[in-house]
Amino acid sequence: MTTPSKPFNRLLLTGAAGGLGKILRERIKPWANIIRVSDIAEMDAAGDNEEVIRCDLSDKSAVFALMEGVDAVLHFGGISTENTFEAIMSANIQGTYNLYEAIHKHGVKRVVFASSNHTVGYYKTTDYIDANSPRRPDSMYGISKCFGEDLSRYYYDHCGIETVCLRIGSSFPEPINKRMMVTYFSYDDLVEMLRCSLFAPRVGHTIAFGMSNNPAAWWDNRYASHLGYQAKDSSTQFADKFPDTADYPAKDDITTIYQGGGFLLKTPQYK
Amino acid sequence: MTTPSKPFNRLLLTGAAGGLGKILRERIKPWANIIRVSDIAEMDAAGDNEEVIRCDLSDKSAVFALMEGVDAVLHFGGISTENTFEAIMSANIQGTYNLYEAIHKHGVKRVVFASSNHTVGYYKTTDYIDANSPRRPDSMYGISKCFGEDLSRYYYDHCGIETVCLRIGSSFPEPINKRMMVTYFSYDDLVEMLRCSLFAPRVGHTIAFGMSNNPAAWWDNRYASHLGYQAKDSSTQFADKFPDTADYPAKDDITTIYQGGGFLLKTPQYK
Amino acid sequence: MTTPSKPFNRLLLTGAAGGLGKILRERIKPWANIIRVSDIAEMDAAGDNEEVIRCDLSDKSAVFALMEGVDAVLHFGGISTENTFEAIMSANIQGTYNLYEAIHKHGVKRVVFASSNHTVGYYKTTDYIDANSPRRPDSMYGISKCFGEDLSRYYYDHCGIETVCLRIGSSFPEPINKRMMVTYFSYDDLVEMLRCSLFAPRVGHTIAFGMSNNPAAWWDNRYASHLGYQAKDSSTQFADKFPDTADYPAKDDITTIYQGGGFLLKTPQYK
Amino acid sequence: MTTPSKPFNRLLLTGAAGGLGKILRERIKPWANIIRVSDIAEMDAAGDNEEVIRCDLSDKSAVFALMEGVDAVLHFGGISTENTFEAIMSANIQGTYNLYEAIHKHGVKRVVFASSNHTVGYYKTTDYIDANSPRRPDSMYGISKCFGEDLSRYYYDHCGIETVCLRIGSSFPEPINKRMMVTYFSYDDLVEMLRCSLFAPRVGHTIAFGMSNNPAAWWDNRYASHLGYQAKDSSTQFADKFPDTADYPAKDDITTIYQGGGFLLKTPQYK
Amino acid sequence: MTTPSKPFNRLLLTGAAGGLGKILRERIKPWANIIRVSDIAEMDAAGDNEEVIRCDLSDKSAVFALMEGVDAVLHFGGISTENTFEAIMSANIQGTYNLYEAIHKHGVKRVVFASSNHTVGYYKTTDYIDANSPRRPDSMYGISKCFGEDLSRYYYDHCGIETVCLRIGSSFPEPINKRMMVTYFSYDDLVEMLRCSLFAPRVGHTIAFGMSNNPAAWWDNRYASHLGYQAKDSSTQFADKFPDTADYPAKDDITTIYQGGGFLLKTPQYK
Amino acid sequence: MTTPSKPFNRLLLTGAAGGLGKILRERIKPWANIIRVSDIAEMDAAGDNEEVIRCDLSDKSAVFALMEGVDAVLHFGGISTENTFEAIMSANIQGTYNLYEAIHKHGVKRVVFASSNHTVGYYKTTDYIDANSPRRPDSMYGISKCFGEDLSRYYYDHCGIETVCLRIGSSFPEPINKRMMVTYFSYDDLVEMLRCSLFAPRVGHTIAFGMSNNPAAWWDNRYASHLGYQAKDSSTQFADKFPDTADYPAKDDITTIYQGGGFLLKTPQYK
């Protein structure tokens, strides 16, 4: 039954069985009367005001059915780490295309696309970039996220569908290596940034970096200033986990040279 | 009688009968021994250390008389909303010219010119601009403020008269629509920014955006960094007035597409 | 009688009694069946396919009558050198406003506005600027041209009227001082740039610098690249008039320091 | 048999049965001892020093076989106009991935990738952009070319494979509409730009715009200055085909507003 | 004796007898087992875990001996104010060259070079610059710091030695003039910025501005964002020392016009 | 005896015994009544209207004597290739300082300083830079030229002495390797650029790249547009000397990766 006070009637979350999907499933409840969750994998049974629909995003007709009656989408589905190109093409390229076709068909008005910092992972850790900096993907995964950003730009320019592409940093309970002191994105800040992305009066096509207010930063969010996102958390609370040390990495340690970190090692055969 | 501890002997506030003028009249007292207030409309009688001079800014000789003995000027006079071109030309174009001629003649050293965000109202609400971004006026009013900025630039380049052009956002007791959550400029912050503009050792010709520390922002004040202005207030305190909602404006709602908001509707005959 | 092969039926040239107006009156004949010429001063009698209408641009109803049946406008009218502010305000500010109101009312589709390099005359002669560089007017005349640029931008953003603002350099038979070796704009090149401005399929609101292909340059026309203008002439042909000399100007010679040249001396009372 | 004087031993041209492929097949002969040509469609029989291999680029093992013994690649294969997403994904996304995997495996040193101006077709015709401007694809075809640019960037950053992405304008015998006066890219200039791209000592990952020296331009090739490409031709030779006319397109004619031209109409169901 | 928990074994501080050197000598103890301090002048006797080595930096062999066994360097040595060119050349140019040769020879991994805001002192106080802004030195001292920045860039590009060039503002107990309200850099913030510079995993060659979080600012530290420096102090705590006043400096007071302040007066013979 | 028609009375050329110095000695005769030539090495005897003064630039009093009666300076003296730091410091750092002190003392009005592309030699050959790009010296020689640029900037900002810093490419009779096809600077073009630098009415402090109109380019001379320099020559005339070849340099061949070319190998001990 519809609770009139909720902003949306039906909000779709894809990738609901994934790491972030599970976290978000609970947190986004205030934003809609019905939360529709979807994944290719099995999910927990539907709770109150929930709809659970298992769906392979590479199946176009299934995606069209999934989108029926949906008002807004948080697209966290697809493959979220490095994998074979074919798997990524199916889930992230064909899948995201299917999703946007369905979004267009069903008149969905606002989309948040979970993009990734791995679209720009081949910038150096001494670079400071913004949303207009040319992309430097660091993996097949990163390339598929570049595709999603270009695709959603097209659907904005051509059809007027508004998307926030959120280049998520490291959204984990806490940083587990020194790199994540820079890329840390607390769950609370992620939820707040999603809230801003959904409820700002107009977002057009925005590319934003998902990060908390960490002391060191590689990314300038100036072109997302209209979102009104203000981080509440910072990785400084975990500073004790990474005490000062003179053990500098080797000069040719690409995980320290480049922003993408360990992702650059995931296809070692190339080097 | 002169109180030596006041920074200025005589400070002129034009537009003293207007909305902001009335607010400022009280607040600026610490800055001068004598506050001279002026307006085309009737004003309250002079209080202690006040001089009240009614003056039509389009009357050149009256303006020259008004400027006699003045050390610094806060120019809030003229028409402050959309009107016929002829009315605006008289009050804001001829009026501001008269003012600067008098400023030059009488050796006034520092001016704050109340410019407006409507000099750039035709930027989109998803744009992020700074003082060097080309202008995009949204009204005859906005065009007259562009004129004032160019005129004061000339008087700086040609005569060395220092002016801060303050592109005031929405200086009201509180935001009255969602747009003002971005443009809100509290009275306290306005007064603080005026203080900075008057007392910074050197301002040259500065264009600054008048806004509080609001979560969403369209304007980058980097080129006013030398002023030392730090907002104390934020529109976040009024967030409850504008709860989250999925009622996105229509795609062609120009008051949401463009920064100028409702001003774009004030000459509806054009569209 | 209409010659069907001409691009326009009626093309209006304002300022037809002025220096450039007289030159243009002959040259623009191929572009329209009827050339309507206008000035506040007396003009030569109408020739074939010409209409001569004397008109004070500050007279709104006269301007509305002038625009009747006009398809496109070359606006060279108004005051074209330094003068009193009041004279400039009447002719260039009120006058240009009247013109655009009439343009809007009568559905004129394309305008070329004769702006001036004096909108940026307070840049240094060692600066290299483009159409997005903030303005630096060097005179009341220059300020009035800034006004025209802002006004036409507004009519483009608000009403869709397309204008090319042509910041004319020095359009004379030949350079008469060393500065003009940089700013020289031959009549042939002026006519060609007007042709491009009128017949490019889309110009939006373009700011372009009017100059020939001179060896030294202060202005970058990159943002007018869509016009397709290619200068045929160059001031190099007049190089012999200004042989090499070690007579450098004095360090504080503002006519050499600033791009505006002698215009900066026209209001000597200010310095 | 190897002729030692040719720069390459074996040069692969994909898309050899396409419009440009047929043109290039003859022209590139001086650059290699053996020209291997490939297409999914039937091609003319092999001439002297030619190898003809029919190959579906979406077939990974066929592509690996195709690349055997190849020194450099001109990748003109795949779908070269708008089509269904699925067809484009197979030919241009899977196909280009297969190609780069084979390039990497076989140690090919230099690649020219036929990208397209449709990667940026949603810029306005009054915009002037360069290789670092964020992409604005205008079609599924354009999106697939964006993918190829990102993919080749990755293979450069990760594996050191050098690619020139050539955003080809309109490479036809002559312009067939007014837009092509801006985008015209003569066959001779195309061949010269390919020559520069293959033989420059180092290209890293370069994005270049393929155009002749046309009077109007939307694209700035500054970031390809190291290639040494100098256009010999210009669309001015065809100016007579498109005489001046005042028949401006309608204000909402998207083929004139946007650089992509007619491509924007190829998926009319979206608007 | 080595305490294993200290980040470095041996940290060299040059200029230890100078104003900042004395302050730092105590504060940097937590960062190394052994603090080696050096100066051309007499220093206090060595305390626990200290080594005191008197050394003239212009003496190459002495500098090579000084660097033996050193892991990281804080280079505060040399002349720190205006002086004769010859004195500065010896101490700051020859001296810094000697230092980097020794750093290279001994495999030192990280250097912090005490550069100065006087590398950019001829920017105006109304300018806002960043690390990429062209230099504008205001003195022979400033020129020698420019040299050190270029030299360390070379040792990074050529040899991979990482340096943070810290353009120190005014590091004193408190501001002693109004200029220092902008340039103030508290000792605590200096120490924190040194800590960040030494322990960030990778700094490449970074130019950073050393300043506290003061209300007015001339310098944008965006290109040092990877350091993770966050100022804790602000000159606002000293605001009462510099109350508002209308005593604007004279128009030609170069100490107020230019960022370098009083340094511009140190070679008065030039003007 | 003075010939009045010559632009200068006395023009000083330093480095007159060097490779370029010998070329220039003849070519610059039209520009002055007296050409004073100087070098540390022996020179040909004085011809008509010549003065030959042997001078070690590191000898301050000798330099002051050398400058007596001089109107303008072409400073080609000092060491022009890689050498020990000490030799470079003496000739290029101390020497250039001495020169500018003498220039200031004797009221010389215009200086051309032979800087070098080795101030930016560590940019990549795929980069495209301009005069405002941060420096990347590739050698001690390059660092000494950076020093000269900073020093001359100071003398301009502080004393008003105008200098053109000419970053000379490869000024030889013809290119002798492929790199020089990009950096070629014909003698005629060098002389023309010197002429422009000496006789432009105002140059302030200009950094310009000395190159002919070569097909490939790494350097954008936009900030020297006021000089009016137009190259007459191009390396294309030597294209036959460097035919197309697929012999790409090795990936880690730093002479091809970086603009500085062979200079990067001159201190091999560092790598």
mmCIF file of C-alpha atoms in Angstrom, chain A residues 28-120:
data_model
loop_
_atom_site.group_PDB
_atom_site.id
_atom_site.type_symbol
_atom_site.label_atom_id
_atom_site.label_comp_id
_atom_site.label_asym_id
_atom_site.label_seq_id
_atom_site.Cartn_x
_atom_site.Cartn_y
_atom_site.Cartn_z
ATOM 1 C CA ILE A 28 17.091 3.580 0.960
ATOM 2 C CA LYS A 29 13.715 2.558 2.406
ATOM 3 C CA PRO A 30 12.736 6.105 3.421
ATOM 4 C CA TRP A 31 12.848 7.217 -0.196
ATOM 5 C CA ALA A 32 10.046 5.165 -1.694
ATOM 6 C CA ASN A 33 6.866 3.354 -0.924
ATOM 7 C CA ILE A 34 8.168 0.298 -2.673
ATOM 8 C CA ILE A 35 11.774 -0.721 -2.995
ATOM 9 C CA ARG A 36 12.248 -3.083 -5.875
ATOM 10 C CA VAL A 37 15.514 -4.956 -5.594
ATOM 11 C CA SER A 38 17.118 -6.995 -8.313
ATOM 12 C CA ASP A 39 20.195 -9.112 -8.885
ATOM 13 C CA ILE A 40 21.408 -11.992 -10.986
ATOM 14 C CA ALA A 41 22.139 -13.827 -7.736
ATOM 15 C CA GLU A 42 19.798 -14.959 -5.062
ATOM 16 C CA MET A 43 18.630 -12.313 -2.614
ATOM 17 C CA ASP A 44 16.935 -12.310 0.755
ATOM 18 C CA ALA A 45 13.179 -12.637 0.644
ATOM 19 C CA ALA A 46 11.121 -9.494 0.267
ATOM 20 C CA GLY A 47 10.410 -7.566 3.421
ATOM 21 C CA ASP A 48 7.678 -5.020 3.943
ATOM 22 C CA ASN A 49 7.250 -2.730 0.981
ATOM 23 C CA GLU A 50 9.833 -4.626 -0.967
ATOM 24 C CA GLU A 51 9.720 -6.426 -4.274
ATOM 25 C CA VAL A 52 12.448 -8.914 -5.090
ATOM 26 C CA ILE A 53 12.954 -9.709 -8.767
ATOM 27 C CA ARG A 54 15.807 -11.861 -9.935
ATOM 28 C CA CYS A 55 17.012 -10.613 -13.259
ATOM 29 C CA ASP A 56 19.949 -11.085 -15.590
ATOM 30 C CA LEU A 57 20.633 -7.589 -16.928
ATOM 31 C CA SER A 58 21.879 -9.015 -20.195
ATOM 32 C CA ASP A 59 18.342 -10.307 -20.853
ATOM 33 C CA LYS A 60 16.638 -7.391 -22.528
ATOM 34 C CA SER A 61 13.048 -8.459 -22.091
ATOM 35 C CA ALA A 62 13.636 -9.318 -18.460
ATOM 36 C CA VAL A 63 15.038 -5.842 -17.914
ATOM 37 C CA PHE A 64 12.028 -4.244 -19.590
ATOM 38 C CA ALA A 65 9.764 -6.186 -17.268
ATOM 39 C CA LEU A 66 11.897 -5.222 -14.307
ATOM 40 C CA MET A 67 11.495 -1.532 -15.076
ATOM 41 C CA GLU A 68 7.727 -1.540 -15.213
ATOM 42 C CA GLY A 69 6.276 0.967 -12.796
ATOM 43 C CA VAL A 70 9.654 2.225 -11.655
ATOM 44 C CA ASP A 71 10.173 5.913 -10.890
ATOM 45 C CA ALA A 72 13.913 6.080 -10.287
ATOM 46 C CA VAL A 73 16.850 3.723 -10.476
ATOM 47 C CA LEU A 74 19.993 3.129 -8.464
ATOM 48 C CA HIS A 75 22.028 1.027 -10.856
ATOM 49 C CA PHE A 76 24.552 -0.975 -8.839
ATOM 50 C CA GLY A 77 24.153 -4.149 -10.899
ATOM 51 C CA GLY A 78 26.652 -5.858 -13.139
ATOM 52 C CA ILE A 79 30.173 -7.046 -12.452
ATOM 53 C CA SER A 80 31.998 -4.906 -9.932
ATOM 54 C CA THR A 81 35.582 -6.005 -10.282
ATOM 55 C CA GLU A 82 37.984 -7.140 -12.988
ATOM 56 C CA ASN A 83 36.853 -10.145 -15.005
ATOM 57 C CA THR A 84 37.050 -11.482 -18.534
ATOM 58 C CA PHE A 85 36.022 -9.008 -21.185
ATOM 59 C CA GLU A 86 33.215 -11.254 -22.334
ATOM 60 C CA ALA A 87 31.660 -11.465 -18.888
ATOM 61 C CA ILE A 88 31.966 -7.725 -18.450
ATOM 62 C CA MET A 89 30.585 -7.014 -21.888
ATOM 63 C CA SER A 90 27.531 -9.066 -21.194
ATOM 64 C CA ALA A 91 26.778 -7.752 -17.730
ATOM 65 C CA ASN A 92 28.021 -4.174 -17.900
ATOM 66 C CA ILE A 93 27.803 -3.195 -21.542
ATOM 67 C CA GLN A 94 24.822 -5.102 -22.862
ATOM 68 C CA GLY A 95 23.294 -4.922 -19.389
ATOM 69 C CA THR A 96 23.547 -1.165 -19.030
ATOM 70 C CA TYR A 97 22.268 -0.655 -22.540
ATOM 71 C CA ASN A 98 19.255 -2.816 -21.776
ATOM 72 C CA LEU A 99 18.673 -0.861 -18.627
ATOM 73 C CA TYR A 100 18.677 2.519 -20.348
ATOM 74 C CA GLU A 101 16.408 1.312 -23.120
ATOM 75 C CA ALA A 102 13.965 0.207 -20.453
ATOM 76 C CA ILE A 103 14.425 3.449 -18.532
ATOM 77 C CA HIS A 104 13.628 5.369 -21.672
ATOM 78 C CA LYS A 105 10.664 3.216 -22.558
ATOM 79 C CA HIS A 106 9.122 3.486 -19.100
ATOM 80 C CA GLY A 107 9.721 7.164 -18.575
ATOM 81 C CA VAL A 108 11.981 6.819 -15.551
ATOM 82 C CA LYS A 109 13.099 10.286 -14.591
ATOM 83 C CA ARG A 110 16.252 9.970 -12.549
ATOM 84 C CA VAL A 111 19.084 7.475 -12.527
ATOM 85 C CA VAL A 112 22.153 7.062 -10.386
ATOM 86 C CA PHE A 113 24.744 4.962 -12.158
ATOM 87 C CA ALA A 114 27.399 3.349 -9.977
ATOM 88 C CA SER A 115 30.456 4.258 -11.981
ATOM 89 C CA SER A 116 33.938 3.830 -10.593
ATOM 90 C CA ASN A 117 37.230 5.550 -9.935
ATOM 91 C CA HIS A 118 38.660 2.859 -12.193
ATOM 92 C CA THR A 119 37.499 4.962 -15.146
ATOM 93 C CA VAL A 120 40.467 7.163 -14.249
#
